[in-house]
mmCIF file of C-alpha atoms in Angstrom:
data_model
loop_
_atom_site.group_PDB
_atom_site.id
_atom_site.type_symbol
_atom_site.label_atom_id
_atom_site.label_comp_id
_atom_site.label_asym_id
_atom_site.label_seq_id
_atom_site.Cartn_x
_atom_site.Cartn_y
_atom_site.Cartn_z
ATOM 1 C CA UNK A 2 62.868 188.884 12.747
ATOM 2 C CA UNK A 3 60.230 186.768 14.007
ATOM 3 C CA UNK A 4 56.891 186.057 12.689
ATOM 4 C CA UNK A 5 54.987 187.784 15.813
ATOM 5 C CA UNK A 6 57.365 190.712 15.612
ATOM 6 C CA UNK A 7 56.276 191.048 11.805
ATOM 7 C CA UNK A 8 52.938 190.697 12.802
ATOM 8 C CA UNK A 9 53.000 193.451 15.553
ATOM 9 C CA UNK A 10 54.551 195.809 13.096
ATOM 10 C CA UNK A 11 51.713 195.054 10.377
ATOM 11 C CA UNK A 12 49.129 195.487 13.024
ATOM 12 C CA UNK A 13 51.077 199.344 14.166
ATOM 13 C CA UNK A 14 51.354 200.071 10.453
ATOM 14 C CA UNK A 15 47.680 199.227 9.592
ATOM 15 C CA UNK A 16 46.737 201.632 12.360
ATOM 16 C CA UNK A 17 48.745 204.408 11.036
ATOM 17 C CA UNK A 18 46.973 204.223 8.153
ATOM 18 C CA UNK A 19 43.730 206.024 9.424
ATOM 19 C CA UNK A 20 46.168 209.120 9.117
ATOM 20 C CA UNK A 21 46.100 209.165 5.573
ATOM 21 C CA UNK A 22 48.318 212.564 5.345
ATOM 22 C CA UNK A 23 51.251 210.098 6.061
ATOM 23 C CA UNK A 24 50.778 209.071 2.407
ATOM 24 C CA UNK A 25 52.713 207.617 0.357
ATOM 25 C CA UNK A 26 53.410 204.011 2.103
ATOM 26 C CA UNK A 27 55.311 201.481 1.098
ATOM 27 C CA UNK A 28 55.648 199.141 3.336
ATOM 28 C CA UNK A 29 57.506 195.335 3.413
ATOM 29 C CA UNK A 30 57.094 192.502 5.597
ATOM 30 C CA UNK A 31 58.982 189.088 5.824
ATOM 31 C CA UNK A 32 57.058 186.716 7.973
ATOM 32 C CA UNK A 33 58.972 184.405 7.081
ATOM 33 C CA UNK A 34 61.025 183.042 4.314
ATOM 34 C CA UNK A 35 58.816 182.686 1.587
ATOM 35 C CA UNK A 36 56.426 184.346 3.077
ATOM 36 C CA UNK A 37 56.597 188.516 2.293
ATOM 37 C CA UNK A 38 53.752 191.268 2.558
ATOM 38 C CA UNK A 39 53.689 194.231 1.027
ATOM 39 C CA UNK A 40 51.433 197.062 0.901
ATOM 40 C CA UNK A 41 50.938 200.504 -0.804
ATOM 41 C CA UNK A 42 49.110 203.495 -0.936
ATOM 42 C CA UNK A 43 49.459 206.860 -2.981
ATOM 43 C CA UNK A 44 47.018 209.396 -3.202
ATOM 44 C CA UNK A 45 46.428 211.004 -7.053
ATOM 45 C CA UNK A 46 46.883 214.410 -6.941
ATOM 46 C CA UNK A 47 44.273 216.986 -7.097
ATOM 47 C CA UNK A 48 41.357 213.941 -6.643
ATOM 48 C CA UNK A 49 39.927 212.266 -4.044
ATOM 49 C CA UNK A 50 41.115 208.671 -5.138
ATOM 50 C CA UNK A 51 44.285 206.483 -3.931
ATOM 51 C CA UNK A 52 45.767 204.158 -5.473
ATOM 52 C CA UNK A 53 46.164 200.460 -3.202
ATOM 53 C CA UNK A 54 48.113 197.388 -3.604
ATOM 54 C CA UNK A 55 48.357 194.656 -1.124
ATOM 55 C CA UNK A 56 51.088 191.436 -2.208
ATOM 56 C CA UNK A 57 51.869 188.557 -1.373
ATOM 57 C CA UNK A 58 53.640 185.292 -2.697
ATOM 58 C CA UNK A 59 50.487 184.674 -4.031
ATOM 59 C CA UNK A 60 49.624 187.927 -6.413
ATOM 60 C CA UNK A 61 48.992 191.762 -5.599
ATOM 61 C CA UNK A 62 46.087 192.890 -5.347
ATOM 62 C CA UNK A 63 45.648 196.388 -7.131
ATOM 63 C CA UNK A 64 42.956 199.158 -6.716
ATOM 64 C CA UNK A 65 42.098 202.882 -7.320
ATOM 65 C CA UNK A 66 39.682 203.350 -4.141
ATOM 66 C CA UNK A 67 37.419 206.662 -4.424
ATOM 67 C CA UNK A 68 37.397 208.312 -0.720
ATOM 68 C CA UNK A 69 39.878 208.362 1.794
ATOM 69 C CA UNK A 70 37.194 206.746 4.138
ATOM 70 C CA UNK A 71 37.033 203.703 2.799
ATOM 71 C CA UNK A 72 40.977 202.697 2.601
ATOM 72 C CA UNK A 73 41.445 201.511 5.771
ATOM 73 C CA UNK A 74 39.217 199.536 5.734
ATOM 74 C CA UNK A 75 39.511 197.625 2.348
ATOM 75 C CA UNK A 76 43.452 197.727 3.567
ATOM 76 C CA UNK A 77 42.686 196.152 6.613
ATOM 77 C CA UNK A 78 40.754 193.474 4.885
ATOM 78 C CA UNK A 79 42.788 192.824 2.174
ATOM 79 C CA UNK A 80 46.037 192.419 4.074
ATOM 80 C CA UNK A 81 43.887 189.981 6.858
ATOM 81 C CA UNK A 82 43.444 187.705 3.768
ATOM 82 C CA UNK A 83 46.553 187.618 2.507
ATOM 83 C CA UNK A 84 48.508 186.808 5.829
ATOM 84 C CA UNK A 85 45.626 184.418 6.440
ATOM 85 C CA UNK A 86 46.377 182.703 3.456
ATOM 86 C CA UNK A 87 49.709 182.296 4.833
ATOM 87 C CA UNK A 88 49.282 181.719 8.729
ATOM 88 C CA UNK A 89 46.400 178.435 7.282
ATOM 89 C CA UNK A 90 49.134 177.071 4.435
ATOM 90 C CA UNK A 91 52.328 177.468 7.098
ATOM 91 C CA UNK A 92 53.843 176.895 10.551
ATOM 92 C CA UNK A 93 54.949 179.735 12.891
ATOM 93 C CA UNK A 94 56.031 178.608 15.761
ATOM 94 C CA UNK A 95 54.779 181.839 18.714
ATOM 95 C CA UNK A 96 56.933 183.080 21.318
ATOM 96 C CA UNK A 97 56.059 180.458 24.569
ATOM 97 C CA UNK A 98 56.270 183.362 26.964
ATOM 98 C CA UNK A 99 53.432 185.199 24.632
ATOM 99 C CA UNK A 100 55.810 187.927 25.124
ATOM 100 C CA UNK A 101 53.692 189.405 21.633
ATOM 101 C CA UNK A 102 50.423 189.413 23.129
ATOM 102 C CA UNK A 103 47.839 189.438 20.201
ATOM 103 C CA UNK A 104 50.325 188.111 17.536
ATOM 104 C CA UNK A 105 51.680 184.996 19.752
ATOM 105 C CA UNK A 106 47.954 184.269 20.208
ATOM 106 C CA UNK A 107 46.989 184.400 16.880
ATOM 107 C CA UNK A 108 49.891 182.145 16.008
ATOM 108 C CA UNK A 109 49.578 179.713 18.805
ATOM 109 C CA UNK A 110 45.701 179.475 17.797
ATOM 110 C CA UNK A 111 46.720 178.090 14.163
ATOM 111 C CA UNK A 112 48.910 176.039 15.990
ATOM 112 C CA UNK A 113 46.045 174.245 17.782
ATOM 113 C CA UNK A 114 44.433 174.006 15.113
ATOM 114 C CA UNK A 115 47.379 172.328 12.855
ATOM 115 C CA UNK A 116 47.844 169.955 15.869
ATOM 116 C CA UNK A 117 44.248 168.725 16.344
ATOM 117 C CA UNK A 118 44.193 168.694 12.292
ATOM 118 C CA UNK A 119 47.014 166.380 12.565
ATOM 119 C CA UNK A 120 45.814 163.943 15.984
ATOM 120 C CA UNK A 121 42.208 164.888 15.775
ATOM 121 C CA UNK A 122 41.181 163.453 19.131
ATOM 122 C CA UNK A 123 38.310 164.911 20.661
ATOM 123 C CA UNK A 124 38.207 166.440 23.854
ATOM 124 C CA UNK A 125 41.253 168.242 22.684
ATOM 125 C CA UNK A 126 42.397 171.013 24.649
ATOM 126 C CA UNK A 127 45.646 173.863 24.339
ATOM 127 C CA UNK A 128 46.588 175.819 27.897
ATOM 128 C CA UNK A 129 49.158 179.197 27.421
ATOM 129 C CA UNK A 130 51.147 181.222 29.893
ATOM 130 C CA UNK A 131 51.207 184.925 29.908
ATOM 131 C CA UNK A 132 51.835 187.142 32.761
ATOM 132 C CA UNK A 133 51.935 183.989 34.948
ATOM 133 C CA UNK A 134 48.250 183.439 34.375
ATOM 134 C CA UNK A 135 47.893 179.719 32.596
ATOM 135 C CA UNK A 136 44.644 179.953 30.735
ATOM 136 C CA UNK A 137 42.991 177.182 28.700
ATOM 137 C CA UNK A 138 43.298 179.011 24.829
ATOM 138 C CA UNK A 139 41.675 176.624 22.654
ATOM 139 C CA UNK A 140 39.616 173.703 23.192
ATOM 140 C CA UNK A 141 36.921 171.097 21.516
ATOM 141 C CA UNK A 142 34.535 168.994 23.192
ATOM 142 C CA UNK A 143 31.682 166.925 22.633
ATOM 143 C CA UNK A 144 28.308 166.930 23.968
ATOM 144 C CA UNK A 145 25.413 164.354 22.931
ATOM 145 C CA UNK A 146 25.647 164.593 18.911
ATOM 146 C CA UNK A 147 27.261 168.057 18.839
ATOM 147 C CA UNK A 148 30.443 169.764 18.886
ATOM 148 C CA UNK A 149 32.007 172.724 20.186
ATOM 149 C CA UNK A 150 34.843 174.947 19.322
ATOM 150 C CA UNK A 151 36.043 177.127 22.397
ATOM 151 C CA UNK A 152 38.547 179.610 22.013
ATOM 152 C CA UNK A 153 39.404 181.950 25.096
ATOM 153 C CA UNK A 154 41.692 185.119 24.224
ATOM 154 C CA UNK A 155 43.546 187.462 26.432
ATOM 155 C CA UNK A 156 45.142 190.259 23.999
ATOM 156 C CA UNK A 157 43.151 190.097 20.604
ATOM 157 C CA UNK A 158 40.567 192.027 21.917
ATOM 158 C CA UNK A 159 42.291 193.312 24.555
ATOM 159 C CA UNK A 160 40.558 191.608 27.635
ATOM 160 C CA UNK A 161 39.455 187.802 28.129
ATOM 161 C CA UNK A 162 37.245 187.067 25.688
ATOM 162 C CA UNK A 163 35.363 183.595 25.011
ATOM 163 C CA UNK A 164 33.757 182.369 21.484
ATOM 164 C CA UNK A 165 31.787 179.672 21.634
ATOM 165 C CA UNK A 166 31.168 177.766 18.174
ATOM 166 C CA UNK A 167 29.153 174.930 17.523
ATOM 167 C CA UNK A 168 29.580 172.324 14.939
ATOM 168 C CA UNK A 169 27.525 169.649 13.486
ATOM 169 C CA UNK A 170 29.494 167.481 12.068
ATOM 170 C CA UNK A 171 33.252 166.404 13.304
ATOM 171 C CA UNK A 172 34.451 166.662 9.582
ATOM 172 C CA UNK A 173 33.385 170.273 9.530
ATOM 173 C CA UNK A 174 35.408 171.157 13.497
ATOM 174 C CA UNK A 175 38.970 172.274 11.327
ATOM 175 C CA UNK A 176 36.500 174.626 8.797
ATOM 176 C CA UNK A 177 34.819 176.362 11.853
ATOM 177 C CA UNK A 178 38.763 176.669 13.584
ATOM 178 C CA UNK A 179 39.653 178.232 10.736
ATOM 179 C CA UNK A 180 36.639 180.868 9.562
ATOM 180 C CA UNK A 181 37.011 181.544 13.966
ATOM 181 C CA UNK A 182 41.083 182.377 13.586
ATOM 182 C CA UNK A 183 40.557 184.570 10.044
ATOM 183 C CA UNK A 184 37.937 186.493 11.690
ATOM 184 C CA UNK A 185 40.234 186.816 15.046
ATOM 185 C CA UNK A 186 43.495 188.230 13.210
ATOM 186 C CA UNK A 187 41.025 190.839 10.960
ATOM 187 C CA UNK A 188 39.848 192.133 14.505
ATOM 188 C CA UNK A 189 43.062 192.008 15.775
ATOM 189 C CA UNK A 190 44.032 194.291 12.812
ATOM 190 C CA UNK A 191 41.169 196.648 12.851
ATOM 191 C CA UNK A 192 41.836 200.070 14.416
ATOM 192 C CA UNK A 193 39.410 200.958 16.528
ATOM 193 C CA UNK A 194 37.770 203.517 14.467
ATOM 194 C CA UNK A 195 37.496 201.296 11.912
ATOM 195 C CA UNK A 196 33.908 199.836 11.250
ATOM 196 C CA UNK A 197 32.582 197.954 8.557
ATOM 197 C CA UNK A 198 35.354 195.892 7.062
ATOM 198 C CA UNK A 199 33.594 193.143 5.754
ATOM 199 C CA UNK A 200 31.074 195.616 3.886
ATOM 200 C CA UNK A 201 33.766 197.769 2.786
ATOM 201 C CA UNK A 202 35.693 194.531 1.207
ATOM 202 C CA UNK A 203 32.423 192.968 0.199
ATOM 203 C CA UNK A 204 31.690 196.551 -1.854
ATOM 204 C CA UNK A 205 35.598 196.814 -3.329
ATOM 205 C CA UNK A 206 34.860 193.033 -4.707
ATOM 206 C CA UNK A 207 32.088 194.003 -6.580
ATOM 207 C CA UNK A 208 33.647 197.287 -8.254
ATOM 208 C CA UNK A 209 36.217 194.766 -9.522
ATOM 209 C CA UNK A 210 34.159 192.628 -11.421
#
């Protein structure tokens, strides 16, 4: 199984979650060797509370969350950082014909950003192919004493998209890349419906201090 396949099942799962009445899930992902996910949700019995775990190589992360409105998004934002944590640490190589939409471009992103990490030449620019249209996916350019991180999607959020980030210093261009792509996959994974993941995850960090 490859890693965009893996990813486009996480992304269907993490959608089927709004409908909690498909409780219990258990749920396992190999992006790649090494690299597994796992998540899990029960719902206690006669309460209103449910019972989480996202893992990872790294640790699970274990919760009892009070609401059934507030699990998908803490799952959503959990699971985000955890395959983050793997997509910034490892390579993926995506499918050149972006035949995964959202997950190729999410892995071809890191990608660019491992490669201009690795030769960091500035201008630096990455062009893709899908549905023989060539678009320019990732670039970084210069201007006077500023930088600029440009990143043009087609299937993350569903249409052609551009973010624009500036950056002040060049030793600061591969920490901008990287806060752009973790905030790219969590959209990616939101359901629509979904609102307010970083509030809901910023809340569920508190209540387990």
């Amino acid at each position: 199984m490859l890693c965009c396949e893996e990813l486009q099942k996480l992304q269907t799962d993490l959608n089927a979650i709004v409908k909690l009445s498909r409780t219990p899930l258990d749920k396992e992902y190999q992006l790649a060797p090494g690299a597994p996910i796992s998540l899990h949700i029960k719902e206690i019995e006669t309460t209103d509370h449910y019972e989480i775990a996202v893992g990872s190589a790294s640790g699970l992360i274990e919760a009892r969350i009070e609401g059934h409105r507030r699990v998908p998004a803490i799952m959503v934002g959990l699971t985000s950082q955890k395959v983050n944590e793997y997509l910034e640490d490892k390579y993926f190589e995506p499918c050149a014909t972006m035949a995964h939409g959202g997950a190729d471009e999410i892995l071809q992103l890191h990608k660019c950003v491992k490669d201009f990490r690795a030769a960091p030449v500035v201008p630096f620019k990455s062009w893709v192919l899908a549905n023989e249209r060539e678009y320019e996916l990732f670039s970084i350019k210069k201007a006077d004493s500023r930088w600029s991180v440009e990143i043009t999607t087609h299937f993350i959020y569903g249409e052609f998209v551009k973010t624009i980030a500036e950056v002040e210093s060049e030793v600061l261009i591969t920490q901008q890349c990287h806060a752009l792509t973790e905030r790219m996959l969590g959209e990616w994974f939101r359901p629509e419906s979904v609102k307010a993941v970083k509030v809901a995850l910023a809340d569920f960090g508190r209540s387990q201090k």
